[in-house]
């Protein structure tokens, strides 16, 4: 039901005078009410409306109101009663309630809800003014002074739910320079969104400044309506929208036997500008251990985004005997992504992850940090020019936490051309000639490389041992068909590496006697237990000089395809197909070990004989990816190879269709014959292949090495006698290996039962809608079943077996080199209970469990509880805390870290 005045109706002068008198006191836009019987005139009124004066107490704007049930106009008391889903709007203010009373004599509005017999509320008043809104059981509001009284109010401010027993509201109307203020009595602060919250911070007096701050007097933590002994004399809760500078309250605390009492993640937050922020936090322990963390996020729309994280840890530990150990460690992580719309030819992006002093292993207990042994980085800048040239500069790094070896390449500058066709005609007449397909390409790379242990990474000795060089590479190739079915591909390449350091080795003929001694108990005398005499030694001198390494080769190859097919008319198997790709080729490489090239030298090894050691002058300047001089001698090699693909055509009764199934993805055979060699011209024959089983749940790979030459039974080395002549067999088995890898997921297991191809589904599955938003991927298995519990669970099994010849044993030996099974993922037992398995597995070789990592989590609505346990080191943690938000500092943690662990056992 709505009320309004129709301008087409013309009342009598007496009626008009009465209506204007009412409007002068409280002008209303009455929506669409039933019209009062004021009659109609056939002649215009004689009153002059221009002479009417509006009262100074009249409102500046109209009041709109509606009601779903009914309206009652009390003209005598100047009141309007609205029943059922009532709503009143005035300027920026809106009130919705089950019942609203408008009193235009007192310029007030009153609203009430209706409480049902079951205790639920019907139409609780909801008040909105600008960004301020709250819900109450009843309220009264003066729409002229913008003040009001509210009872049992509930409002939300920046994730905070504020409930007050009685409060006063001071609004600002249309004045945007001021903030709405609420004074509350017996109010609760909480992040629980229930009308009756599970916990709160309760105080007798509160002042809430909208979108700015809430100030409270003495307050007490209430959990489940039970007051706790925790009191605060006063409190400030920021309610400001957006980012702001401020202190970061400690997110955790713990007591460690080794480190003492500590606070974690206490610090300061600083928004640098609209595109970047900075968070500085620290972990502080009373016995001297500390950690420092710096985290920065940045983003510029349509330009770039990134995140940088710098950590430093200093662990001071005292053992039982009073000895003190210091162990510093650090970590640098940076990721940067440039938006595709930022620049069409220029790009900067990548990630950096450098660990020093085993930071991850020393400061984290989860399986991902403990089992990960390798880290790498790659940050690059690329510039593409209009012409076919590309330029890039990059930083790259790799490290192994087991060996603690770190390799950093910086800077690395690459320049390359795209494929150039120097003989392609600009104006074509007729078909394309074979020489037009000749292509050339030039690439160059300058690299500076450091190699060191992670503990000495930033020392001067590491900088002094830097290795650097410049590599050039020119290639040319083409391809054309011969006799329609054969493809011929000739090629040639020239490589030149500029080295600026070489080495020279000389023989020192002086004798050296090395003795091992053992002192007696009172350290007064020693006994020589062993002595070693060296008859001279080699002295290595490093020289700074420019010495380029030049290498080149040329060759050609010819390939074709041979198809074989067998079809069957009946049965499940309807056909077999074999595709073979034979390849033959020739490759020429000069003998770079010739002294005329100057790449290799010889030096005497021992005074007792004339045996010489051949060495490369570039041995001290090995750079990853840069060529070293070839040691294989002259090569005039005839290469051969056979690549095979086996497929089957299977009839499916499910949908009466034929499906192609790969029996083997690839089986290849490769070898060569060197025409320039004076012995052992035939190379070994290498055979390898791979295939997948059971909807790609299991993959199988194998490799076999066969040798056409006999071998020395004592040393295992090859001898220049064909095996056919000595043993009557063309080839003998040298070694073989096989790998069986299984990766089980519920999705692939379901598709296997249904006879569907998971890889094909993933390829055809859409990743985004037309508007670019991400599409939610849902499972089509229907109602949840037992397997649904393991939807996010993975089980992996890896088995590798190899056969090798051991010359000392004089026999072949088959060894299982890898045999492991592992699982990881999450199990959602109920909507609120989750089990997380970071890792749980078994190594059959070492016969031990591989670092189990378990976590349990319970969703407690506005709280959360969790337990994690790593039994291998006896570390565990427990917490029950408020969910992340304004009050997440309410936290009860208990933890036992690596510094206090005593091995397997945990609790």
XYZ file of N, CA and C in Angstrom, residues 287-390:
312
model
N 65.625 -15.911 25.238
C 67.002 -16.409 25.336
C 67.872 -16.006 24.155
N 67.431 -15.051 23.359
C 68.288 -14.502 22.317
C 67.945 -14.883 20.905
N 67.095 -15.857 20.694
C 66.704 -16.230 19.336
C 65.696 -15.226 18.791
N 65.829 -14.890 17.524
C 64.871 -13.976 16.911
C 64.796 -14.249 15.414
N 63.693 -13.824 14.842
C 63.489 -13.870 13.391
C 62.947 -12.518 12.941
N 63.351 -12.098 11.750
C 62.890 -10.849 11.164
C 62.227 -11.161 9.821
N 61.078 -10.532 9.581
C 60.328 -10.775 8.353
C 59.933 -9.438 7.727
N 60.110 -9.347 6.429
C 59.662 -8.183 5.663
C 58.862 -8.689 4.472
N 57.623 -8.234 4.371
C 56.719 -8.689 3.317
C 56.125 -7.475 2.617
N 56.187 -7.469 1.309
C 55.653 -6.360 0.530
C 54.847 -6.905 -0.641
N 53.657 -6.355 -0.834
C 52.817 -6.668 -1.983
C 52.644 -5.400 -2.808
N 52.660 -5.540 -4.099
C 52.467 -4.383 -4.959
C 51.679 -4.791 -6.202
N 50.913 -3.845 -6.707
C 50.105 -4.103 -7.901
C 49.703 -2.791 -8.542
N 49.875 -2.715 -9.841
C 49.406 -1.597 -10.627
C 48.563 -2.144 -11.762
N 47.332 -1.725 -11.778
C 46.364 -2.320 -12.702
C 46.818 -2.148 -14.152
N 46.703 -3.232 -14.891
C 47.082 -3.310 -16.300
C 48.587 -3.116 -16.507
N 49.379 -3.141 -15.433
C 50.818 -2.969 -15.567
C 51.562 -4.186 -15.019
N 51.528 -4.371 -13.716
C 52.311 -5.435 -13.098
C 51.775 -5.720 -11.708
N 52.228 -6.813 -11.129
C 51.906 -7.190 -9.751
C 53.027 -8.083 -9.252
N 53.186 -8.120 -7.928
C 54.248 -8.950 -7.384
C 54.203 -9.017 -5.875
N 55.108 -9.809 -5.353
C 55.184 -10.028 -3.918
C 56.638 -10.351 -3.567
N 57.154 -9.690 -2.530
C 58.529 -9.905 -2.082
C 58.519 -10.252 -0.598
N 59.338 -11.222 -0.227
C 59.386 -11.694 1.160
C 60.845 -11.947 1.539
N 61.312 -11.252 2.569
C 62.679 -11.398 3.046
C 62.646 -11.837 4.503
N 63.341 -12.935 4.817
C 63.353 -13.488 6.171
C 64.784 -13.699 6.637
N 64.995 -13.455 7.936
C 66.286 -13.727 8.552
C 66.035 -14.333 9.925
N 66.763 -15.388 10.244
C 66.610 -16.068 11.525
C 67.968 -16.204 12.197
N 67.974 -15.961 13.486
C 69.181 -16.140 14.301
C 68.792 -17.023 15.477
N 69.281 -18.256 15.456
C 68.918 -19.241 16.468
C 70.082 -19.419 17.445
N 69.813 -19.099 18.690
C 70.811 -19.251 19.749
C 70.343 -20.371 20.669
N 71.113 -21.452 20.732
C 70.711 -22.632 21.486
C 71.802 -22.999 22.480
N 71.383 -23.328 23.678
C 72.305 -23.747 24.727
C 72.088 -25.222 25.027
N 73.170 -26.017 24.967
C 73.041 -27.446 25.210
C 73.109 -27.746 26.703
N 73.021 -29.046 27.035
C 72.979 -29.450 28.443
C 74.272 -29.145 29.181
N 75.389 -29.078 28.461
C 76.675 -28.816 29.097
C 77.018 -27.337 29.167
N 76.072 -26.484 28.755
C 76.309 -25.055 28.820
C 76.904 -24.462 27.567
N 77.162 -25.283 26.545
C 77.698 -24.760 25.292
C 76.633 -24.018 24.504
N 77.011 -22.946 23.859
C 76.081 -22.106 23.111
C 76.428 -22.193 21.632
N 75.404 -22.432 20.809
C 75.573 -22.489 19.355
C 74.743 -21.397 18.703
N 75.298 -20.828 17.644
C 74.617 -19.772 16.899
C 74.442 -20.255 15.461
N 73.253 -20.154 14.954
C 72.978 -20.622 13.593
C 72.123 -19.594 12.863
N 72.747 -18.710 12.049
C 71.959 -17.767 11.250
C 71.486 -18.415 9.949
N 70.369 -17.971 9.445
C 69.834 -18.463 8.173
C 68.934 -17.389 7.594
N 68.670 -17.494 6.313
C 67.852 -16.476 5.660
C 67.153 -17.010 4.440
N 66.204 -16.230 3.961
C 65.417 -16.624 2.789
C 64.994 -15.371 2.038
N 65.065 -15.432 0.712
C 64.606 -14.350 -0.153
C 63.678 -14.942 -1.200
N 62.442 -14.444 -1.225
C 61.444 -14.889 -2.202
C 60.827 -13.661 -2.862
N 60.797 -13.694 -4.184
C 60.236 -12.568 -4.942
C 59.595 -13.115 -6.206
N 58.373 -12.716 -6.449
C 57.681 -13.080 -7.684
C 57.127 -11.812 -8.314
N 57.289 -11.708 -9.626
C 56.836 -10.513 -10.357
C 56.185 -10.968 -11.650
N 55.010 -10.401 -11.931
C 54.272 -10.746 -13.140
C 53.864 -9.459 -13.842
N 54.162 -9.387 -15.103
C 53.757 -8.234 -15.901
C 52.471 -8.547 -16.637
N 51.548 -7.613 -16.618
C 50.279 -7.795 -17.306
C 50.516 -7.872 -18.817
N 49.753 -8.752 -19.454
C 49.922 -8.932 -20.896
C 49.603 -7.664 -21.672
N 48.799 -6.768 -21.083
C 48.427 -5.538 -21.775
C 49.435 -4.418 -21.555
N 50.461 -4.653 -20.714
C 51.367 -3.569 -20.346
C 52.215 -3.108 -21.522
N 52.800 -4.043 -22.254
C 53.675 -3.666 -23.363
C 53.708 -4.802 -24.373
N 53.615 -4.512 -25.662
C 53.566 -5.599 -26.651
C 54.919 -6.263 -26.900
N 56.046 -5.561 -26.657
C 57.363 -6.097 -27.002
C 58.300 -6.247 -25.807
N 57.895 -5.806 -24.638
C 58.795 -5.809 -23.486
C 58.124 -6.532 -22.324
N 58.905 -7.356 -21.628
C 58.333 -8.120 -20.521
C 59.382 -8.330 -19.440
N 58.952 -8.183 -18.188
C 59.784 -8.469 -17.028
C 58.977 -9.368 -16.094
N 59.528 -10.502 -15.730
C 58.783 -11.406 -14.862
C 59.605 -12.606 -14.462
N 59.081 -13.317 -13.472
C 59.739 -14.515 -12.987
C 59.619 -14.627 -11.483
N 60.409 -15.495 -10.906
C 60.384 -15.712 -9.465
C 61.781 -16.013 -8.972
N 62.030 -15.621 -7.728
C 63.312 -15.874 -7.065
C 63.023 -16.535 -5.727
N 63.748 -17.603 -5.442
C 63.604 -18.316 -4.173
C 64.976 -18.823 -3.746
N 65.630 -18.053 -2.882
C 66.975 -18.383 -2.421
C 66.927 -18.669 -0.927
N 67.508 -19.792 -0.532
C 67.580 -20.175 0.871
C 69.042 -20.186 1.303
N 69.307 -19.626 2.463
C 70.660 -19.625 3.017
C 70.627 -20.240 4.403
N 71.617 -21.075 4.690
C 71.686 -21.699 6.004
C 70.555 -22.663 6.294
N 69.970 -23.293 5.241
C 68.859 -24.227 5.420
C 67.702 -23.590 6.193
N 67.287 -22.415 5.746
C 66.256 -21.662 6.473
C 64.954 -22.448 6.589
N 64.493 -23.035 5.487
C 63.209 -23.740 5.518
C 63.246 -24.912 6.490
N 64.299 -25.707 6.435
C 64.367 -26.892 7.288
C 64.546 -26.533 8.757
N 65.241 -25.439 9.038
C 65.504 -25.074 10.428
C 64.352 -24.335 11.088
N 63.418 -23.810 10.297
C 62.370 -22.974 10.869
C 60.964 -23.462 10.584
N 60.821 -24.517 9.795
C 59.495 -25.056 9.508
C 59.506 -26.559 9.714
N 58.331 -27.107 10.041
C 58.235 -28.540 10.315
C 57.334 -29.279 9.336
N 56.667 -28.572 8.413
C 55.757 -29.243 7.491
C 56.549 -30.053 6.476
N 55.859 -31.042 5.881
C 56.528 -31.970 4.974
C 57.053 -31.276 3.732
N 56.332 -30.272 3.227
C 56.784 -29.585 2.015
C 58.148 -28.942 2.220
N 58.370 -28.347 3.402
C 59.655 -27.708 3.676
C 60.736 -28.729 3.982
N 60.390 -29.814 4.648
C 61.389 -30.792 5.049
C 61.832 -31.688 3.899
N 60.941 -32.003 2.966
C 61.265 -32.951 1.905
C 61.797 -32.279 0.653
N 61.551 -30.985 0.499
C 62.034 -30.285 -0.684
C 63.538 -30.037 -0.547
N 64.304 -30.566 -1.461
C 65.767 -30.464 -1.381
C 66.359 -29.552 -2.443
N 65.566 -29.055 -3.359
C 66.117 -28.214 -4.424
C 65.248 -26.977 -4.603
N 65.907 -25.849 -4.836
C 65.239 -24.572 -5.080
C 65.867 -23.944 -6.320
N 65.072 -23.211 -7.046
C 65.565 -22.563 -8.261
C 64.890 -21.216 -8.444
N 65.525 -20.364 -9.234
C 65.020 -19.016 -9.504
C 65.244 -18.680 -10.968
N 64.368 -17.829 -11.481
C 64.544 -17.325 -12.838
C 63.769 -16.013 -12.963
N 64.488 -14.918 -13.076
C 63.898 -13.603 -13.287
C 64.528 -13.019 -14.542
N 63.700 -12.642 -15.505
C 64.248 -12.239 -16.795
C 63.533 -11.008 -17.336
N 64.278 -10.254 -18.110
C 63.758 -9.107 -18.870
C 63.941 -9.417 -20.342
N 62.878 -9.282 -21.124
C 62.936 -9.599 -22.547
C 62.448 -8.403 -23.363
N 63.178 -8.140 -24.425
C 62.831 -7.068 -25.347
C 62.813 -7.624 -26.763
N 61.672 -7.513 -27.419
C 61.545 -7.949 -28.805
C 61.450 -6.716 -29.689
N 62.265 -6.682 -30.728
C 62.303 -5.540 -31.617
C 61.400 -5.785 -32.820
N 61.147 -4.702 -33.580
C 60.320 -4.844 -34.779
C 60.972 -5.779 -35.781
N 62.303 -5.685 -35.885
C 63.031 -6.598 -36.751
C 63.221 -7.929 -36.021
N 63.659 -8.964 -36.712
C 63.696 -10.304 -36.089
C 64.838 -10.477 -35.094
N 64.874 -9.626 -34.056
C 65.888 -9.730 -33.023
C 65.216 -9.755 -31.665
N 65.783 -10.531 -30.754
C 65.308 -10.599 -29.373
C 66.496 -10.422 -28.444
